[in-house]
PDB file of C-alpha atoms in Angstrom:
ATOM      1  CA  MET A   1       1.012  12.802 -14.261  1.00  0.00           C
ATOM      2  CA  THR A   2       3.591  15.405 -15.063  1.00  0.00           C
ATOM      3  CA  GLY A   3       7.030  14.779 -16.493  1.00  0.00           C
ATOM      4  CA  ARG A   4       8.277  11.804 -18.472  1.00  0.00           C
ATOM      5  CA  TRP A   5      11.140   9.546 -17.565  1.00  0.00           C
ATOM      6  CA  GLY A   6      13.453   9.339 -20.540  1.00  0.00           C
ATOM      7  CA  GLY A   7      15.457   6.562 -22.180  1.00  0.00           C
ATOM      8  CA  GLY A   8      18.636   4.988 -20.828  1.00  0.00           C
ATOM      9  CA  ARG A   9      17.321   4.644 -17.284  1.00  0.00           C
ATOM     10  CA  TYR A  10      17.171   0.878 -17.535  1.00  0.00           C
ATOM     11  CA  ARG A  11      20.860   0.940 -16.590  1.00  0.00           C
ATOM     12  CA  SER A  12      19.900   2.453 -13.231  1.00  0.00           C
ATOM     13  CA  ILE A  13      17.946  -0.709 -12.449  1.00  0.00           C
ATOM     14  CA  HIS A  14      20.515  -3.314 -13.473  1.00  0.00           C
ATOM     15  CA  ASP A  15      23.482  -1.277 -12.163  1.00  0.00           C
ATOM     16  CA  LEU A  16      25.391  -3.501  -9.744  1.00  0.00           C
ATOM     17  CA  ALA A  17      25.396  -0.817  -7.045  1.00  0.00           C
ATOM     18  CA  ASN A  18      21.591  -0.696  -7.236  1.00  0.00           C
ATOM     19  CA  LEU A  19      21.332  -4.491  -7.089  1.00  0.00           C
ATOM     20  CA  PHE A  20      23.551  -4.650  -3.985  1.00  0.00           C
ATOM     21  CA  LEU A  21      21.497  -1.859  -2.403  1.00  0.00           C
ATOM     22  CA  ALA A  22      18.302  -3.756  -3.262  1.00  0.00           C
ATOM     23  CA  TRP A  23      19.767  -6.851  -1.602  1.00  0.00           C
ATOM     24  CA  ARG A  24      20.562  -4.951   1.600  1.00  0.00           C
ATOM     25  CA  GLU A  25      17.043  -3.493   1.723  1.00  0.00           C
ATOM     26  CA  PHE A  26      15.429  -6.832   0.935  1.00  0.00           C
ATOM     27  CA  ARG A  27      17.300  -8.897   3.521  1.00  0.00           C
ATOM     28  CA  ARG A  28      16.219  -6.831   6.546  1.00  0.00           C
ATOM     29  CA  GLY A  29      14.425  -9.109   8.964  1.00  0.00           C
ATOM     30  CA  LYS A  30      14.849 -12.127   6.655  1.00  0.00           C
ATOM     31  CA  ARG A  31      18.447 -13.253   7.186  1.00  0.00           C
ATOM     32  CA  GLN A  32      17.441 -16.314   9.208  1.00  0.00           C
ATOM     33  CA  LYS A  33      15.248 -17.717   6.434  1.00  0.00           C
ATOM     34  CA  PRO A  34      16.794 -20.710   4.598  1.00  0.00           C
ATOM     35  CA  ASP A  35      16.160 -19.411   1.054  1.00  0.00           C
ATOM     36  CA  VAL A  36      17.694 -16.043   1.922  1.00  0.00           C
ATOM     37  CA  GLN A  37      20.735 -17.721   3.504  1.00  0.00           C
ATOM     38  CA  ALA A  38      21.175 -19.920   0.437  1.00  0.00           C
ATOM     39  CA  PHE A  39      21.111 -16.867  -1.860  1.00  0.00           C
ATOM     40  CA  GLU A  40      23.574 -15.009   0.395  1.00  0.00           C
ATOM     41  CA  PHE A  41      25.988 -17.947   0.407  1.00  0.00           C
ATOM     42  CA  ASP A  42      26.768 -17.206  -3.256  1.00  0.00           C
ATOM     43  CA  LEU A  43      25.702 -13.561  -3.113  1.00  0.00           C
ATOM     44  CA  GLU A  44      28.156 -12.035  -5.570  1.00  0.00           C
ATOM     45  CA  ASP A  45      27.664 -14.784  -8.148  1.00  0.00           C
ATOM     46  CA  ASN A  46      23.891 -14.496  -7.840  1.00  0.00           C
ATOM     47  CA  LEU A  47      23.828 -10.727  -8.196  1.00  0.00           C
ATOM     48  CA  PHE A  48      26.322 -10.695 -11.068  1.00  0.00           C
ATOM     49  CA  GLU A  49      24.238 -13.358 -12.828  1.00  0.00           C
ATOM     50  CA  LEU A  50      21.091 -11.281 -12.327  1.00  0.00           C
ATOM     51  CA  HIS A  51      22.930  -8.231 -13.655  1.00  0.00           C
ATOM     52  CA  GLU A  52      24.040 -10.107 -16.797  1.00  0.00           C
ATOM     53  CA  GLN A  53      20.545 -11.471 -17.389  1.00  0.00           C
ATOM     54  CA  LEU A  54      19.101  -7.974 -17.192  1.00  0.00           C
ATOM     55  CA  VAL A  55      21.784  -6.500 -19.467  1.00  0.00           C
ATOM     56  CA  SER A  56      21.247  -9.217 -22.081  1.00  0.00           C
ATOM     57  CA  LYS A  57      17.487  -9.190 -21.484  1.00  0.00           C
ATOM     58  CA  THR A  58      17.468 -12.959 -20.913  1.00  0.00           C
ATOM     59  CA  TYR A  59      15.960 -12.512 -17.458  1.00  0.00           C
ATOM     60  CA  SER A  60      12.744 -14.428 -16.841  1.00  0.00           C
ATOM     61  CA  HIS A  61      10.549 -14.397 -13.746  1.00  0.00           C
ATOM     62  CA  GLN A  62      10.216 -17.661 -11.842  1.00  0.00           C
ATOM     63  CA  PRO A  63       6.894 -19.098 -10.525  1.00  0.00           C
ATOM     64  CA  TYR A  64       5.482 -17.999  -7.191  1.00  0.00           C
ATOM     65  CA  GLU A  65       5.058 -19.959  -3.976  1.00  0.00           C
ATOM     66  CA  SER A  66       1.433 -19.684  -2.886  1.00  0.00           C
ATOM     67  CA  PHE A  67       0.128 -19.750   0.700  1.00  0.00           C
ATOM     68  CA  PHE A  68      -2.460 -18.163   2.982  1.00  0.00           C
ATOM     69  CA  VAL A  69      -2.029 -15.903   6.019  1.00  0.00           C
ATOM     70  CA  THR A  70      -4.511 -14.465   8.509  1.00  0.00           C
ATOM     71  CA  ASP A  71      -3.908 -10.813   9.457  1.00  0.00           C
ATOM     72  CA  PRO A  72      -6.708 -10.992  10.762  1.00  0.00           C
ATOM     73  CA  LYS A  73      -8.669 -11.818   7.601  1.00  0.00           C
ATOM     74  CA  LEU A  74      -7.535 -14.581   5.301  1.00  0.00           C
ATOM     75  CA  ARG A  75      -5.204 -13.389   2.535  1.00  0.00           C
ATOM     76  CA  HIS A  76      -3.737 -15.310  -0.389  1.00  0.00           C
ATOM     77  CA  ILE A  77      -0.014 -14.515  -0.597  1.00  0.00           C
ATOM     78  CA  HIS A  78       2.232 -15.252  -3.577  1.00  0.00           C
ATOM     79  CA  LYS A  79       5.943 -15.229  -2.720  1.00  0.00           C
ATOM     80  CA  ALA A  80       8.500 -14.917  -5.470  1.00  0.00           C
ATOM     81  CA  THR A  81      11.988 -16.440  -5.333  1.00  0.00           C
ATOM     82  CA  VAL A  82      14.702 -14.502  -3.528  1.00  0.00           C
ATOM     83  CA  ARG A  83      16.344 -13.535  -6.832  1.00  0.00           C
ATOM     84  CA  ASP A  84      13.061 -12.139  -8.168  1.00  0.00           C
ATOM     85  CA  ARG A  85      12.302 -10.297  -4.926  1.00  0.00           C
ATOM     86  CA  VAL A  86      15.728  -8.649  -5.042  1.00  0.00           C
ATOM     87  CA  LEU A  87      14.907  -7.582  -8.607  1.00  0.00           C
ATOM     88  CA  HIS A  88      11.536  -6.218  -7.437  1.00  0.00           C
ATOM     89  CA  GLN A  89      13.358  -4.174  -4.791  1.00  0.00           C
ATOM     90  CA  ALA A  90      15.790  -2.837  -7.399  1.00  0.00           C
ATOM     91  CA  VAL A  91      12.920  -1.776  -9.647  1.00  0.00           C
ATOM     92  CA  PHE A  92      11.026  -0.232  -6.736  1.00  0.00           C
ATOM     93  CA  HIS A  93      14.120   1.702  -5.615  1.00  0.00           C
ATOM     94  CA  VAL A  94      14.472   3.359  -9.030  1.00  0.00           C
ATOM     95  CA  LEU A  95      10.788   3.861  -9.898  1.00  0.00           C
ATOM     96  CA  TYR A  96       9.511   5.090  -6.520  1.00  0.00           C
ATOM     97  CA  PRO A  97      10.968   8.655  -6.675  1.00  0.00           C
ATOM     98  CA  ILE A  98       9.742   8.997 -10.261  1.00  0.00           C
ATOM     99  CA  PHE A  99       6.124   8.396  -9.313  1.00  0.00           C
ATOM    100  CA  ASP A 100       5.910   9.496  -5.700  1.00  0.00           C
ATOM    101  CA  HIS A 101       5.945  13.198  -6.505  1.00  0.00           C
ATOM    102  CA  THR A 102       2.930  12.695  -8.805  1.00  0.00           C
ATOM    103  CA  PHE A 103       0.754  11.361  -5.973  1.00  0.00           C
ATOM    104  CA  ILE A 104      -1.509  13.574  -3.880  1.00  0.00           C
ATOM    105  CA  TYR A 105      -0.375  14.510  -0.395  1.00  0.00           C
ATOM    106  CA  ASP A 106      -3.184  12.542   1.233  1.00  0.00           C
ATOM    107  CA  SER A 107      -2.260   9.126  -0.122  1.00  0.00           C
ATOM    108  CA  TYR A 108      -0.693   7.291   2.791  1.00  0.00           C
ATOM    109  CA  SER A 109      -0.012   3.636   1.926  1.00  0.00           C
ATOM    110  CA  CYS A 110       3.559   2.416   1.303  1.00  0.00           C
ATOM    111  CA  ARG A 111       5.106   5.881   1.027  1.00  0.00           C
ATOM    112  CA  ILE A 112       8.109   7.297   2.813  1.00  0.00           C
ATOM    113  CA  GLY A 113       7.049   9.558   5.680  1.00  0.00           C
ATOM    114  CA  LYS A 114       3.443   8.344   5.553  1.00  0.00           C
ATOM    115  CA  GLY A 115       1.725   5.290   7.110  1.00  0.00           C
ATOM    116  CA  THR A 116      -1.360   4.350   9.114  1.00  0.00           C
ATOM    117  CA  HIS A 117      -0.840   6.573  12.142  1.00  0.00           C
ATOM    118  CA  ILE A 118      -0.101   9.664  10.083  1.00  0.00           C
ATOM    119  CA  ALA A 119      -3.213   8.916   8.006  1.00  0.00           C
ATOM    120  CA  VAL A 120      -5.396   8.703  11.145  1.00  0.00           C
ATOM    121  CA  ASN A 121      -3.849  11.957  12.450  1.00  0.00           C
ATOM    122  CA  ARG A 122      -4.700  13.595   9.154  1.00  0.00           C
ATOM    123  CA  LEU A 123      -8.295  12.331   9.339  1.00  0.00           C
ATOM    124  CA  LYS A 124      -8.554  13.810  12.835  1.00  0.00           C
ATOM    125  CA  GLU A 125      -7.227  17.126  11.519  1.00  0.00           C
ATOM    126  CA  PHE A 126      -9.718  17.044   8.624  1.00  0.00           C
ATOM    127  CA  CYS A 127     -12.573  16.352  11.035  1.00  0.00           C
ATOM    128  CA  ARG A 128     -11.561  19.218  13.300  1.00  0.00           C
ATOM    129  CA  LYS A 129     -11.495  21.664  10.386  1.00  0.00           C
ATOM    130  CA  ALA A 130     -14.690  20.423   8.717  1.00  0.00           C
ATOM    131  CA  SER A 131     -16.572  20.478  12.045  1.00  0.00           C
ATOM    132  CA  CYS A 132     -15.288  23.953  12.954  1.00  0.00           C
ATOM    133  CA  ASN A 133     -13.319  22.720  15.943  1.00  0.00           C
ATOM    134  CA  ASN A 134     -15.882  20.040  16.837  1.00  0.00           C
ATOM    135  CA  SER A 135     -18.695  22.559  17.110  1.00  0.00           C
ATOM    136  CA  ARG A 136     -20.956  20.874  14.539  1.00  0.00           C
ATOM    137  CA  ASN A 137     -21.523  17.354  13.348  1.00  0.00           C
ATOM    138  CA  ILE A 138     -20.300  16.191   9.946  1.00  0.00           C
ATOM    139  CA  PHE A 139     -20.709  13.127   7.766  1.00  0.00           C
ATOM    140  CA  ALA A 140     -17.960  10.762   6.613  1.00  0.00           C
ATOM    141  CA  LEU A 141     -18.236   8.429   3.636  1.00  0.00           C
ATOM    142  CA  LYS A 142     -15.863   5.485   3.970  1.00  0.00           C
ATOM    143  CA  CYS A 143     -15.425   3.009   1.083  1.00  0.00           C
ATOM    144  CA  ASP A 144     -13.416  -0.079   0.230  1.00  0.00           C
ATOM    145  CA  ILE A 145     -12.648  -1.410  -3.242  1.00  0.00           C
ATOM    146  CA  ARG A 146     -13.777  -5.002  -3.762  1.00  0.00           C
ATOM    147  CA  LYS A 147     -10.864  -7.429  -4.313  1.00  0.00           C
ATOM    148  CA  PHE A 148      -8.653  -4.580  -5.412  1.00  0.00           C
ATOM    149  CA  PHE A 149      -5.339  -6.399  -5.956  1.00  0.00           C
ATOM    150  CA  ASP A 150      -7.107  -9.187  -7.868  1.00  0.00           C
ATOM    151  CA  SER A 151      -8.906  -6.648 -10.065  1.00  0.00           C
ATOM    152  CA  VAL A 152      -6.081  -4.423 -11.312  1.00  0.00           C
ATOM    153  CA  ASP A 153      -6.131  -4.395 -15.111  1.00  0.00           C
ATOM    154  CA  HIS A 154      -2.622  -4.820 -16.546  1.00  0.00           C
ATOM    155  CA  GLU A 155      -3.297  -2.871 -19.739  1.00  0.00           C
ATOM    156  CA  ILE A 156      -4.693   0.124 -17.865  1.00  0.00           C
ATOM    157  CA  LEU A 157      -1.755   0.014 -15.449  1.00  0.00           C
ATOM    158  CA  ILE A 158       0.822  -0.096 -18.261  1.00  0.00           C
ATOM    159  CA  ASP A 159      -0.881   2.858 -19.966  1.00  0.00           C
ATOM    160  CA  LEU A 160      -0.684   4.837 -16.721  1.00  0.00           C
ATOM    161  CA  ILE A 161       2.994   3.959 -16.265  1.00  0.00           C
ATOM    162  CA  LYS A 162       3.739   5.041 -19.852  1.00  0.00           C
ATOM    163  CA  GLN A 163       2.634   8.549 -18.941  1.00  0.00           C
ATOM    164  CA  SER A 164       5.860   8.882 -16.919  1.00  0.00           C
ATOM    165  CA  VAL A 165       8.139   6.132 -18.285  1.00  0.00           C
ATOM    166  CA  VAL A 166       9.236   6.047 -21.931  1.00  0.00           C
ATOM    167  CA  ASP A 167      12.339   3.870 -21.712  1.00  0.00           C
ATOM    168  CA  PRO A 168      11.320   0.746 -23.717  1.00  0.00           C
ATOM    169  CA  ASP A 169      13.631  -1.529 -21.703  1.00  0.00           C
ATOM    170  CA  VAL A 170      12.122  -0.388 -18.415  1.00  0.00           C
ATOM    171  CA  LEU A 171       8.646  -0.957 -19.835  1.00  0.00           C
ATOM    172  CA  TRP A 172       9.746  -4.425 -20.991  1.00  0.00           C
ATOM    173  CA  LEU A 173      10.876  -5.281 -17.452  1.00  0.00           C
ATOM    174  CA  ILE A 174       7.728  -3.890 -15.834  1.00  0.00           C
ATOM    175  CA  LYS A 175       5.565  -5.882 -18.237  1.00  0.00           C
ATOM    176  CA  LEU A 176       7.607  -9.004 -17.464  1.00  0.00           C
ATOM    177  CA  ILE A 177       6.908  -8.535 -13.748  1.00  0.00           C
ATOM    178  CA  LEU A 178       3.207  -7.946 -14.374  1.00  0.00           C
ATOM    179  CA  ASP A 179       2.918 -10.922 -16.718  1.00  0.00           C
ATOM    180  CA  SER A 180       4.519 -13.169 -14.075  1.00  0.00           C
ATOM    181  CA  PHE A 181       1.089 -13.069 -12.433  1.00  0.00           C
ATOM    182  CA  PRO A 182      -1.885 -13.896 -14.684  1.00  0.00           C
ATOM    183  CA  LYS A 183      -4.385 -11.399 -13.267  1.00  0.00           C
ATOM    184  CA  GLY A 184      -4.138  -8.467 -10.920  1.00  0.00           C
ATOM    185  CA  LEU A 185      -1.186  -7.920  -8.568  1.00  0.00           C
ATOM    186  CA  PRO A 186       0.377 -10.455  -6.152  1.00  0.00           C
ATOM    187  CA  LEU A 187       0.233  -9.337  -2.535  1.00  0.00           C
ATOM    188  CA  GLY A 188       3.802 -10.493  -1.852  1.00  0.00           C
ATOM    189  CA  ASN A 189       5.632  -8.163  -4.281  1.00  0.00           C
ATOM    190  CA  VAL A 190       7.088  -4.833  -3.162  1.00  0.00           C
ATOM    191  CA  THR A 191       6.436  -3.569  -6.693  1.00  0.00           C
ATOM    192  CA  SER A 192       2.732  -4.286  -6.206  1.00  0.00           C
ATOM    193  CA  GLN A 193       2.620  -1.577  -3.538  1.00  0.00           C
ATOM    194  CA  LEU A 194       3.922   1.017  -5.984  1.00  0.00           C
ATOM    195  CA  PHE A 195       1.755  -0.232  -8.858  1.00  0.00           C
ATOM    196  CA  ALA A 196      -1.296  -0.043  -6.602  1.00  0.00           C
ATOM    197  CA  ASN A 197      -0.583   3.621  -5.817  1.00  0.00           C
ATOM    198  CA  ILE A 198      -0.051   4.401  -9.496  1.00  0.00           C
ATOM    199  CA  TYR A 199      -3.378   2.778 -10.321  1.00  0.00           C
ATOM    200  CA  LEU A 200      -5.414   4.418  -7.553  1.00  0.00           C
ATOM    201  CA  ASN A 201      -3.750   7.776  -8.093  1.00  0.00           C
ATOM    202  CA  GLU A 202      -6.329   8.133 -10.863  1.00  0.00           C
ATOM    203  CA  LEU A 203      -9.058   7.980  -8.235  1.00  0.00           C
ATOM    204  CA  ASP A 204      -7.171  10.408  -6.025  1.00  0.00           C
ATOM    205  CA  GLN A 205      -6.796  12.950  -8.830  1.00  0.00           C
ATOM    206  CA  PHE A 206     -10.459  12.544  -9.752  1.00  0.00           C
ATOM    207  CA  ALA A 207     -11.540  13.104  -6.150  1.00  0.00           C
ATOM    208  CA  LYS A 208      -9.342  16.165  -5.658  1.00  0.00           C
ATOM    209  CA  HIS A 209      -9.632  17.894  -9.041  1.00  0.00           C
ATOM    210  CA  THR A 210     -12.956  16.790 -10.523  1.00  0.00           C
ATOM    211  CA  LEU A 211     -15.047  16.325  -7.398  1.00  0.00           C
ATOM    212  CA  LYS A 212     -13.118  19.138  -5.667  1.00  0.00           C
ATOM    213  CA  ALA A 213     -13.141  17.060  -2.472  1.00  0.00           C
ATOM    214  CA  LYS A 214     -11.354  19.177   0.124  1.00  0.00           C
ATOM    215  CA  TYR A 215     -11.345  16.463   2.784  1.00  0.00           C
ATOM    216  CA  TYR A 216     -10.339  13.215   1.060  1.00  0.00           C
ATOM    217  CA  LEU A 217      -7.671  10.695   1.996  1.00  0.00           C
ATOM    218  CA  ARG A 218      -6.741   7.167   0.994  1.00  0.00           C
ATOM    219  CA  TYR A 219      -4.758   4.289   2.452  1.00  0.00           C
ATOM    220  CA  CYS A 220      -4.358   1.482  -0.106  1.00  0.00           C
ATOM    221  CA  ASP A 221      -7.923   0.628  -1.254  1.00  0.00           C
ATOM    222  CA  ASP A 222      -9.677   2.303   1.723  1.00  0.00           C
ATOM    223  CA  PHE A 223     -10.680   5.934   1.329  1.00  0.00           C
ATOM    224  CA  VAL A 224     -12.670   8.524   3.265  1.00  0.00           C
ATOM    225  CA  LEU A 225     -14.466  11.707   2.211  1.00  0.00           C
ATOM    226  CA  LEU A 226     -15.963  14.201   4.642  1.00  0.00           C
ATOM    227  CA  ASN A 227     -19.254  15.959   3.944  1.00  0.00           C
ATOM    228  CA  PRO A 228     -19.916  14.264   0.579  1.00  0.00           C
ATOM    229  CA  ASP A 229     -22.634  15.508  -1.768  1.00  0.00           C
ATOM    230  CA  GLN A 230     -25.609  13.215  -2.366  1.00  0.00           C
ATOM    231  CA  SER A 231     -24.267  12.248  -5.798  1.00  0.00           C
ATOM    232  CA  THR A 232     -20.678  11.607  -4.665  1.00  0.00           C
ATOM    233  CA  LEU A 233     -21.029   7.878  -4.154  1.00  0.00           C
ATOM    234  CA  LEU A 234     -22.661   7.272  -7.529  1.00  0.00           C
ATOM    235  CA  VAL A 235     -20.081   9.434  -9.327  1.00  0.00           C
ATOM    236  CA  ILE A 236     -17.162   7.625  -7.677  1.00  0.00           C
ATOM    237  CA  ARG A 237     -18.686   4.208  -8.404  1.00  0.00           C
ATOM    238  CA  ASN A 238     -19.120   5.118 -12.073  1.00  0.00           C
ATOM    239  CA  PHE A 239     -15.569   6.457 -12.330  1.00  0.00           C
ATOM    240  CA  LEU A 240     -14.053   3.322 -10.826  1.00  0.00           C
ATOM    241  CA  GLU A 241     -16.093   0.988 -13.037  1.00  0.00           C
ATOM    242  CA  ASN A 242     -15.628   2.936 -16.279  1.00  0.00           C
ATOM    243  CA  ASN A 243     -12.022   4.071 -15.925  1.00  0.00           C
ATOM    244  CA  LEU A 244     -10.299   1.474 -13.748  1.00  0.00           C
ATOM    245  CA  LYS A 245     -12.574  -1.597 -14.005  1.00  0.00           C
ATOM    246  CA  LEU A 246     -12.955  -1.628 -10.227  1.00  0.00           C
ATOM    247  CA  GLN A 247     -15.990  -2.012  -8.011  1.00  0.00           C
ATOM    248  CA  LEU A 248     -16.780  -0.752  -4.530  1.00  0.00           C
ATOM    249  CA  HIS A 249     -17.317  -3.444  -1.933  1.00  0.00           C
ATOM    250  CA  PRO A 250     -21.106  -3.345  -1.391  1.00  0.00           C
ATOM    251  CA  ASN A 251     -20.813  -4.264   2.298  1.00  0.00           C
ATOM    252  CA  LYS A 252     -18.091  -1.726   3.033  1.00  0.00           C
ATOM    253  CA  ILE A 253     -19.758   1.504   1.988  1.00  0.00           C
ATOM    254  CA  ILE A 254     -20.351   3.299   5.289  1.00  0.00           C
ATOM    255  CA  LEU A 255     -21.846   6.729   5.927  1.00  0.00           C
ATOM    256  CA  ARG A 256     -21.533   7.829   9.548  1.00  0.00           C
ATOM    257  CA  THR A 257     -21.497  11.020  11.520  1.00  0.00           C
ATOM    258  CA  TYR A 258     -18.384  12.269  13.252  1.00  0.00           C
ATOM    259  CA  ARG A 259     -20.092  11.875  16.637  1.00  0.00           C
ATOM    260  CA  GLN A 260     -20.939   8.237  15.887  1.00  0.00           C
ATOM    261  CA  GLY A 261     -17.265   7.641  15.150  1.00  0.00           C
ATOM    262  CA  ILE A 262     -15.301   7.145  11.928  1.00  0.00           C
ATOM    263  CA  ASP A 263     -13.693   3.702  11.791  1.00  0.00           C
ATOM    264  CA  PHE A 264     -10.428   3.948   9.841  1.00  0.00           C
ATOM    265  CA  LEU A 265      -7.244   1.831   9.914  1.00  0.00           C
ATOM    266  CA  GLY A 266      -7.947   0.158  13.219  1.00  0.00           C
ATOM    267  CA  TYR A 267      -8.995   3.292  15.123  1.00  0.00           C
ATOM    268  CA  VAL A 268     -12.321   5.067  15.662  1.00  0.00           C
ATOM    269  CA  VAL A 269     -12.116   8.879  15.450  1.00  0.00           C
ATOM    270  CA  ARG A 270     -14.664  10.960  17.406  1.00  0.00           C
ATOM    271  CA  PRO A 271     -14.766  14.687  18.301  1.00  0.00           C
ATOM    272  CA  TYR A 272     -12.866  14.438  21.596  1.00  0.00           C
ATOM    273  CA  CYS A 273     -11.221  11.038  21.503  1.00  0.00           C
ATOM    274  CA  ARG A 274      -9.633   8.337  19.386  1.00  0.00           C
ATOM    275  CA  THR A 275     -10.290   4.782  20.441  1.00  0.00           C
ATOM    276  CA  LEU A 276      -9.214   1.360  19.268  1.00  0.00           C
ATOM    277  CA  ARG A 277     -11.554  -0.511  16.941  1.00  0.00           C
ATOM    278  CA  THR A 278     -13.434  -3.212  18.891  1.00  0.00           C
ATOM    279  CA  LYS A 279     -12.186  -6.020  16.625  1.00  0.00           C
ATOM    280  CA  THR A 280      -8.610  -4.816  17.025  1.00  0.00           C
ATOM    281  CA  LYS A 281      -8.980  -4.674  20.807  1.00  0.00           C
ATOM    282  CA  LYS A 282     -10.356  -8.232  20.925  1.00  0.00           C
ATOM    283  CA  ARG A 283      -7.515  -9.471  18.739  1.00  0.00           C
ATOM    284  CA  ILE A 284      -4.936  -7.855  21.023  1.00  0.00           C
ATOM    285  CA  PHE A 285      -6.442  -9.489  24.138  1.00  0.00           C
ATOM    286  CA  LYS A 286      -6.539 -12.852  22.329  1.00  0.00           C
ATOM    287  CA  ASN A 287      -2.933 -12.766  21.131  1.00  0.00           C
ATOM    288  CA  ILE A 288      -1.139 -10.851  23.898  1.00  0.00           C
ATOM    289  CA  SER A 289       2.191 -12.273  25.146  1.00  0.00           C
ATOM    290  CA  GLU A 290       5.466 -10.967  26.528  1.00  0.00           C
ATOM    291  CA  LYS A 291       6.929 -11.124  23.008  1.00  0.00           C
ATOM    292  CA  ASN A 292       4.399  -8.793  21.407  1.00  0.00           C
ATOM    293  CA  LEU A 293       3.523  -6.582  24.399  1.00  0.00           C
ATOM    294  CA  ALA A 294       5.804  -3.740  23.292  1.00  0.00           C
ATOM    295  CA  SER A 295       4.293  -3.786  19.806  1.00  0.00           C
ATOM    296  CA  TYR A 296       0.736  -3.595  21.111  1.00  0.00           C
ATOM    297  CA  LEU A 297       1.664  -0.832  23.550  1.00  0.00           C
ATOM    298  CA  GLY A 298       2.942   1.085  20.537  1.00  0.00           C
ATOM    299  CA  VAL A 299      -0.467   0.749  18.896  1.00  0.00           C
ATOM    300  CA  LEU A 300      -2.107   2.109  22.067  1.00  0.00           C
ATOM    301  CA  ASP A 301       0.207   5.136  22.077  1.00  0.00           C
ATOM    302  CA  HIS A 302      -1.845   6.515  19.182  1.00  0.00           C
ATOM    303  CA  CYS A 303      -5.243   6.429  20.907  1.00  0.00           C
ATOM    304  CA  ASP A 304      -6.970   6.813  24.245  1.00  0.00           C
ATOM    305  CA  GLY A 305      -5.917   3.384  25.453  1.00  0.00           C
ATOM    306  CA  TYR A 306      -5.029   3.801  29.124  1.00  0.00           C
ATOM    307  CA  ALA A 307      -7.601   1.279  30.359  1.00  0.00           C
ATOM    308  CA  ILE A 308      -6.594  -1.282  27.713  1.00  0.00           C
ATOM    309  CA  ARG A 309      -2.932  -0.763  28.594  1.00  0.00           C
ATOM    310  CA  GLN A 310      -3.596  -1.569  32.249  1.00  0.00           C
ATOM    311  CA  LYS A 311      -5.501  -4.739  31.336  1.00  0.00           C
ATOM    312  CA  LEU A 312      -2.623  -5.860  29.121  1.00  0.00           C
ATOM    313  CA  PHE A 313      -0.142  -5.493  31.997  1.00  0.00           C
ATOM    314  CA  ASP A 314      -2.466  -7.596  34.135  1.00  0.00           C
ATOM    315  CA  LEU A 315      -2.554 -10.361  31.492  1.00  0.00           C
ATOM    316  CA  VAL A 316       1.187 -10.803  30.874  1.00  0.00           C
TER     317      VAL A 316
END
């Protein structure tokens, strides 16, 4: 990473204007929830108290509420209190621009102006270039990191953050957030999204600058390389294990040709079409209703989904 974030910036986090901005960003889509309404009832007192705790460094992170969701696979979510989630948003708001410019262009998860559909568009563009406008077949190596969020090493992460952040008070607060969770990163924290990108930026830099991978892109812990060398998989596996204490998921290492289709982020990319993943299609048909029709139609806008669209209209 280039550049180091100097001292005194802790004030930017606990500044009242930043805390109120964090509150406004946090509350979107949550204002009907009882815990959010309770916090908003005494909003100024709560934010002023948080500000004073941060200034005096008496702030402490509260325990998480734990529950499971299916989206579609089972995930263990840890939800912090409203006060702590507002603090996470305040930290994210200040740290994000410091780190975002250090990430490679082709990292697409939880970044402004990025996202799943832009990532799939980029993969399609990569495939077109690598295949010389679809005139020859190419190979794609797709990998997934096993239990990534559970496996993030706090010490390695802090060392990576220190490459850009030198303010001891900011580092104290970041460590406090990390230590609020005994191992890895909780899925419910907005800061976890940024910390995940900081952590896996090491893989991105390795792929781009050491492996010289021209066609590489990543979304969270899923990544794709086109036309990999025979040794690529072994080299990446060794790098992850030795440098980041991570392991590739043995059942999610897939090598396929472009003509077979590259399954990525819910879509399957082929030379002359982009279709919906079969599992995604089945889930849509299972869950379709008038309430979510518009959302599913939006998903279909990004692929060749005319036939599916017509079936959906028949079902609702």
